[in-house]
PDB file of C-alpha atoms and ligand atoms in Angstrom:
ATOM      1  CA  MET A   1     139.696 103.523  37.540  1.00  0.00           C
ATOM      2  CA  GLY A   2     138.168 100.082  38.087  1.00  0.00           C
ATOM      3  CA  LEU A   3     135.435  98.831  35.817  1.00  0.00           C
ATOM      4  CA  GLU A   4     134.128  96.354  38.319  1.00  0.00           C
ATOM      5  CA  MET A   5     131.295  97.608  40.478  1.00  0.00           C
ATOM      6  CA  GLY A   6     130.880  95.202  43.368  1.00  0.00           C
ATOM      7  CA  ARG A   7     127.874  96.745  45.008  1.00  0.00           C
ATOM      8  CA  THR A   8     125.791  97.015  41.840  1.00  0.00           C
ATOM      9  CA  THR A   9     126.480  93.312  41.333  1.00  0.00           C
ATOM     10  CA  ASN A  10     125.107  92.833  44.860  1.00  0.00           C
ATOM     11  CA  ILE A  11     121.924  94.588  43.713  1.00  0.00           C
ATOM     12  CA  ILE A  12     121.288  92.366  40.702  1.00  0.00           C
ATOM     13  CA  LYS A  13     121.901  89.281  42.867  1.00  0.00           C
ATOM     14  CA  ASN A  14     119.755  90.519  45.748  1.00  0.00           C
ATOM     15  CA  ASP A  15     116.782  88.251  46.590  1.00  0.00           C
ATOM     16  CA  GLU A  16     114.329  91.091  47.213  1.00  0.00           C
ATOM     17  CA  TYR A  17     115.393  92.713  43.915  1.00  0.00           C
ATOM     18  CA  ASN A  18     114.816  89.550  41.931  1.00  0.00           C
ATOM     19  CA  LYS A  19     111.538  88.862  43.678  1.00  0.00           C
ATOM     20  CA  CYS A  20     110.238  92.304  42.637  1.00  0.00           C
ATOM     21  CA  ILE A  21     111.392  91.795  39.033  1.00  0.00           C
ATOM     22  CA  LYS A  22     109.536  88.497  38.892  1.00  0.00           C
ATOM     23  CA  ILE A  23     106.282  90.073  40.126  1.00  0.00           C
ATOM     24  CA  ILE A  24     106.597  92.961  37.621  1.00  0.00           C
ATOM     25  CA  LYS A  25     107.200  90.414  34.845  1.00  0.00           C
ATOM     26  CA  ALA A  26     103.976  88.598  35.719  1.00  0.00           C
ATOM     27  CA  TYR A  27     101.970  91.861  35.661  1.00  0.00           C
ATOM     28  CA  GLU A  28     103.501  92.846  32.304  1.00  0.00           C
ATOM     29  CA  LYS A  29     103.105  89.451  30.670  1.00  0.00           C
ATOM     30  CA  ASN A  30     100.759  90.774  28.005  1.00  0.00           C
ATOM     31  CA  ARG A  31     102.337  94.179  27.679  1.00  0.00           C
ATOM     32  CA  LYS A  32     103.828  94.689  24.225  1.00  0.00           C
ATOM     33  CA  PHE A  33     105.879  97.801  24.913  1.00  0.00           C
ATOM     34  CA  CYS A  34     107.908  99.624  27.525  1.00  0.00           C
ATOM     35  CA  LYS A  35     108.402  96.784  29.952  1.00  0.00           C
ATOM     36  CA  HIS A  36     110.044  97.414  33.315  1.00  0.00           C
ATOM     37  CA  ASN A  37     112.584  94.623  33.249  1.00  0.00           C
ATOM     38  CA  LYS A  38     116.347  94.241  33.680  1.00  0.00           C
ATOM     39  CA  LYS A  39     116.897  95.248  30.056  1.00  0.00           C
ATOM     40  CA  HIS A  40     115.154  98.580  30.710  1.00  0.00           C
ATOM     41  CA  PHE A  41     117.137  99.112  33.918  1.00  0.00           C
ATOM     42  CA  PHE A  42     120.456  98.501  32.140  1.00  0.00           C
ATOM     43  CA  ASP A  43     119.448 100.677  29.174  1.00  0.00           C
ATOM     44  CA  VAL A  44     118.762 103.537  31.585  1.00  0.00           C
ATOM     45  CA  ALA A  45     122.060 102.944  33.438  1.00  0.00           C
ATOM     46  CA  ARG A  46     124.112 103.005  30.267  1.00  0.00           C
ATOM     47  CA  ILE A  47     122.361 105.994  28.705  1.00  0.00           C
ATOM     48  CA  ALA A  48     122.659 107.894  31.996  1.00  0.00           C
ATOM     49  CA  TYR A  49     126.375 107.137  32.078  1.00  0.00           C
ATOM     50  CA  ILE A  50     126.813 108.331  28.488  1.00  0.00           C
ATOM     51  CA  LEU A  51     125.059 111.599  29.392  1.00  0.00           C
ATOM     52  CA  LYS A  52     127.284 111.959  32.463  1.00  0.00           C
ATOM     53  CA  LEU A  53     130.405 111.535  30.307  1.00  0.00           C
ATOM     54  CA  GLU A  54     129.230 113.858  27.535  1.00  0.00           C
ATOM     55  CA  ARG A  55     128.349 116.574  30.025  1.00  0.00           C
ATOM     56  CA  ASN A  56     131.282 115.993  32.312  1.00  0.00           C
ATOM     57  CA  LEU A  57     129.003 115.735  35.336  1.00  0.00           C
ATOM     58  CA  ASP A  58     130.374 115.046  38.772  1.00  0.00           C
ATOM     59  CA  LEU A  59     128.396 111.853  39.435  1.00  0.00           C
ATOM     60  CA  ASN A  60     129.739 108.593  40.814  1.00  0.00           C
ATOM     61  CA  LYS A  61     129.372 105.695  38.370  1.00  0.00           C
ATOM     62  CA  GLU A  62     128.308 103.137  40.964  1.00  0.00           C
ATOM     63  CA  ILE A  63     125.700 105.478  42.460  1.00  0.00           C
ATOM     64  CA  LEU A  64     124.369 106.267  38.982  1.00  0.00           C
ATOM     65  CA  TYR A  65     124.076 102.565  38.074  1.00  0.00           C
ATOM     66  CA  ALA A  66     122.438 101.784  41.419  1.00  0.00           C
ATOM     67  CA  ALA A  67     119.800 104.491  40.844  1.00  0.00           C
ATOM     68  CA  ALA A  68     119.089 103.246  37.307  1.00  0.00           C
ATOM     69  CA  LEU A  69     118.859  99.586  38.329  1.00  0.00           C
ATOM     70  CA  LEU A  70     116.370 100.419  41.083  1.00  0.00           C
ATOM     71  CA  HIS A  71     114.335 103.326  39.685  1.00  0.00           C
ATOM     72  CA  ASP A  72     111.253 101.237  38.748  1.00  0.00           C
ATOM     73  CA  ILE A  73     111.652  98.339  41.165  1.00  0.00           C
ATOM     74  CA  GLY A  74     108.334  99.115  42.922  1.00  0.00           C
ATOM     75  CA  LYS A  75     106.317  99.171  39.684  1.00  0.00           C
ATOM     76  CA  PHE A  76     104.290  96.106  40.764  1.00  0.00           C
ATOM     77  CA  LEU A  77     102.831  98.059  43.685  1.00  0.00           C
ATOM     78  CA  GLN A  78     101.416 100.551  41.193  1.00  0.00           C
ATOM     79  CA  TYR A  79      99.748  97.627  39.373  1.00  0.00           C
ATOM     80  CA  GLU A  80      98.726  95.985  42.638  1.00  0.00           C
ATOM     81  CA  SER A  81      97.398  98.885  44.677  1.00  0.00           C
ATOM     82  CA  LYS A  82      97.936 102.077  42.652  1.00  0.00           C
ATOM     83  CA  VAL A  83     100.819 103.274  44.847  1.00  0.00           C
ATOM     84  CA  PRO A  84     102.803 105.664  42.581  1.00  0.00           C
ATOM     85  CA  HIS A  85     105.857 103.685  41.523  1.00  0.00           C
ATOM     86  CA  ASP A  86     108.367 106.435  42.284  1.00  0.00           C
ATOM     87  CA  VAL A  87     107.266 106.311  45.919  1.00  0.00           C
ATOM     88  CA  ALA A  88     107.117 102.496  46.022  1.00  0.00           C
ATOM     89  CA  SER A  89     110.482 102.125  44.275  1.00  0.00           C
ATOM     90  CA  ALA A  90     112.164 104.599  46.640  1.00  0.00           C
ATOM     91  CA  GLU A  91     110.984 102.627  49.650  1.00  0.00           C
ATOM     92  CA  ILE A  92     112.043  99.225  48.321  1.00  0.00           C
ATOM     93  CA  ALA A  93     115.345 100.615  46.997  1.00  0.00           C
ATOM     94  CA  ALA A  94     116.321 101.930  50.436  1.00  0.00           C
ATOM     95  CA  LYS A  95     115.925  98.428  51.890  1.00  0.00           C
ATOM     96  CA  ILE A  96     117.887  96.742  49.088  1.00  0.00           C
ATOM     97  CA  LEU A  97     120.681  99.346  49.154  1.00  0.00           C
ATOM     98  CA  GLU A  98     121.153  98.822  52.866  1.00  0.00           C
ATOM     99  CA  GLN A  99     121.524  95.079  52.273  1.00  0.00           C
ATOM    100  CA  CYS A 100     124.050  95.825  49.513  1.00  0.00           C
ATOM    101  CA  ASN A 101     126.357  97.878  51.773  1.00  0.00           C
ATOM    102  CA  PHE A 102     125.575 101.383  50.542  1.00  0.00           C
ATOM    103  CA  THR A 103     126.057 104.130  53.143  1.00  0.00           C
ATOM    104  CA  GLU A 104     123.224 106.240  54.519  1.00  0.00           C
ATOM    105  CA  GLU A 105     124.405 109.244  52.526  1.00  0.00           C
ATOM    106  CA  GLU A 106     124.554 107.236  49.294  1.00  0.00           C
ATOM    107  CA  ILE A 107     121.116 105.747  49.958  1.00  0.00           C
ATOM    108  CA  ASN A 108     119.675 109.248  50.417  1.00  0.00           C
ATOM    109  CA  GLU A 109     121.139 110.421  47.113  1.00  0.00           C
ATOM    110  CA  ILE A 110     119.815 107.401  45.191  1.00  0.00           C
ATOM    111  CA  VAL A 111     116.376 107.419  46.842  1.00  0.00           C
ATOM    112  CA  THR A 112     115.998 111.142  46.108  1.00  0.00           C
ATOM    113  CA  ALA A 113     116.779 110.544  42.416  1.00  0.00           C
ATOM    114  CA  ILE A 114     114.263 107.676  42.283  1.00  0.00           C
ATOM    115  CA  LYS A 115     111.563 109.935  43.751  1.00  0.00           C
ATOM    116  CA  GLU A 116     112.425 112.547  41.115  1.00  0.00           C
ATOM    117  CA  HIS A 117     112.619 110.228  38.094  1.00  0.00           C
ATOM    118  CA  ARG A 118     109.090 110.801  36.752  1.00  0.00           C
ATOM    119  CA  LYS A 119     109.055 114.543  36.421  1.00  0.00           C
ATOM    120  CA  LYS A 120     111.070 117.137  34.590  1.00  0.00           C
ATOM    121  CA  ASP A 121     111.909 119.620  37.295  1.00  0.00           C
ATOM    122  CA  ASP A 122     114.692 122.220  37.432  1.00  0.00           C
ATOM    123  CA  ASN A 123     114.839 121.730  41.185  1.00  0.00           C
ATOM    124  CA  SER A 124     115.624 118.020  40.933  1.00  0.00           C
ATOM    125  CA  SER A 125     119.057 116.758  41.928  1.00  0.00           C
ATOM    126  CA  SER A 126     121.640 116.292  39.207  1.00  0.00           C
ATOM    127  CA  LEU A 127     121.261 112.499  39.497  1.00  0.00           C
ATOM    128  CA  GLY A 128     117.451 112.770  39.382  1.00  0.00           C
ATOM    129  CA  LYS A 129     117.583 114.828  36.191  1.00  0.00           C
ATOM    130  CA  ILE A 130     119.912 112.366  34.465  1.00  0.00           C
ATOM    131  CA  ILE A 131     117.787 109.348  35.406  1.00  0.00           C
ATOM    132  CA  TYR A 132     114.639 111.150  34.164  1.00  0.00           C
ATOM    133  CA  GLU A 133     116.278 111.942  30.855  1.00  0.00           C
ATOM    134  CA  ALA A 134     117.881 108.527  30.348  1.00  0.00           C
ATOM    135  CA  ASP A 135     114.571 106.829  31.234  1.00  0.00           C
ATOM    136  CA  LYS A 136     112.758 108.714  28.461  1.00  0.00           C
ATOM    137  CA  LEU A 137     115.588 108.249  25.930  1.00  0.00           C
ATOM    138  CA  SER A 138     115.621 104.502  26.579  1.00  0.00           C
ATOM    139  CA  ARG A 139     112.272 103.962  24.849  1.00  0.00           C
ATOM    140  CA  ASN A 140     112.523 103.152  21.144  1.00  0.00           C
ATOM    141  CA  CYS A 141     109.200 104.676  20.091  1.00  0.00           C
ATOM    142  CA  PHE A 142     110.387 104.882  16.460  1.00  0.00           C
ATOM    143  CA  SER A 143     110.113 101.104  16.165  1.00  0.00           C
ATOM    144  CA  CYS A 144     107.249 100.508  18.585  1.00  0.00           C
ATOM    145  CA  LYS A 145     104.363  98.247  17.580  1.00  0.00           C
ATOM    146  CA  ALA A 146     102.062  99.509  20.288  1.00  0.00           C
ATOM    147  CA  THR A 147     101.951 103.221  19.443  1.00  0.00           C
ATOM    148  CA  LEU A 148      98.159 103.315  19.506  1.00  0.00           C
ATOM    149  CA  LYS A 149      98.016 102.009  23.055  1.00  0.00           C
ATOM    150  CA  CYS A 150     100.733 104.320  24.315  1.00  0.00           C
ATOM    151  CA  ASN A 151      99.743 106.995  26.820  1.00  0.00           C
ATOM    152  CA  TRP A 152     102.687 109.283  26.019  1.00  0.00           C
ATOM    153  CA  GLU A 153     101.806 112.403  24.033  1.00  0.00           C
ATOM    154  CA  ASP A 154     103.464 112.540  20.605  1.00  0.00           C
ATOM    155  CA  GLU A 155     105.951 115.228  21.611  1.00  0.00           C
ATOM    156  CA  LYS A 156     107.218 113.005  24.414  1.00  0.00           C
ATOM    157  CA  LYS A 157     107.843 110.057  22.111  1.00  0.00           C
ATOM    158  CA  ASN A 158     111.248 109.293  20.608  1.00  0.00           C
ATOM    159  CA  LEU A 159     110.020 109.217  17.023  1.00  0.00           C
ATOM    160  CA  LYS A 160     113.481 110.082  15.750  1.00  0.00           C
ATOM    161  CA  ILE A 161     116.799 108.692  16.906  1.00  0.00           C
ATOM    162  CA  LYS A 162     118.352 111.152  19.332  1.00  0.00           C
ATOM    163  CA  TYR A 163     122.092 111.316  19.786  1.00  0.00           C
TER     164      TYR A 163
HETATM  165 FE1  FE2 B 201     109.402 104.882  36.131  1.00  0.00          FE
HETATM  166 FE1  FE2 B 202     111.853 103.525  33.809  1.00  0.00          FE
END
């Protein structure tokens, strides 16, 4: 089992990917909590992989990382023109994944999970469910300084450490 994942490295070096991250950063300049930056993307990737291991799920590591790294990449379009960011991210991700040598089948799996990442739904794909869960778990609400501005209901917040 190799630990090197060539195509996910392609993603983080991809021009389009970095351009999107820069635009999101500008929109979130004054945001004090829950930013959509590389740190968030890696947190989601690693938590998703932990869940995969704990549950013994049949998910490919590279595909799982790719989905996590790209799941919010279209967030700026939500700020810019109110396009829901699951839809925007899915569209941009498909383009980037093609440039990073993912196959059509792999792109479909990742794009589906990105479209599913905002809602808890029993009908979601296994990858979509894991990304949803890891995304929520990645937010350290218990030490957040912006609780009053947060639009998550209290039951959704991670007020205790979950493990
Ligand atoms: Fe998201
Ligand atoms: Fe996210």
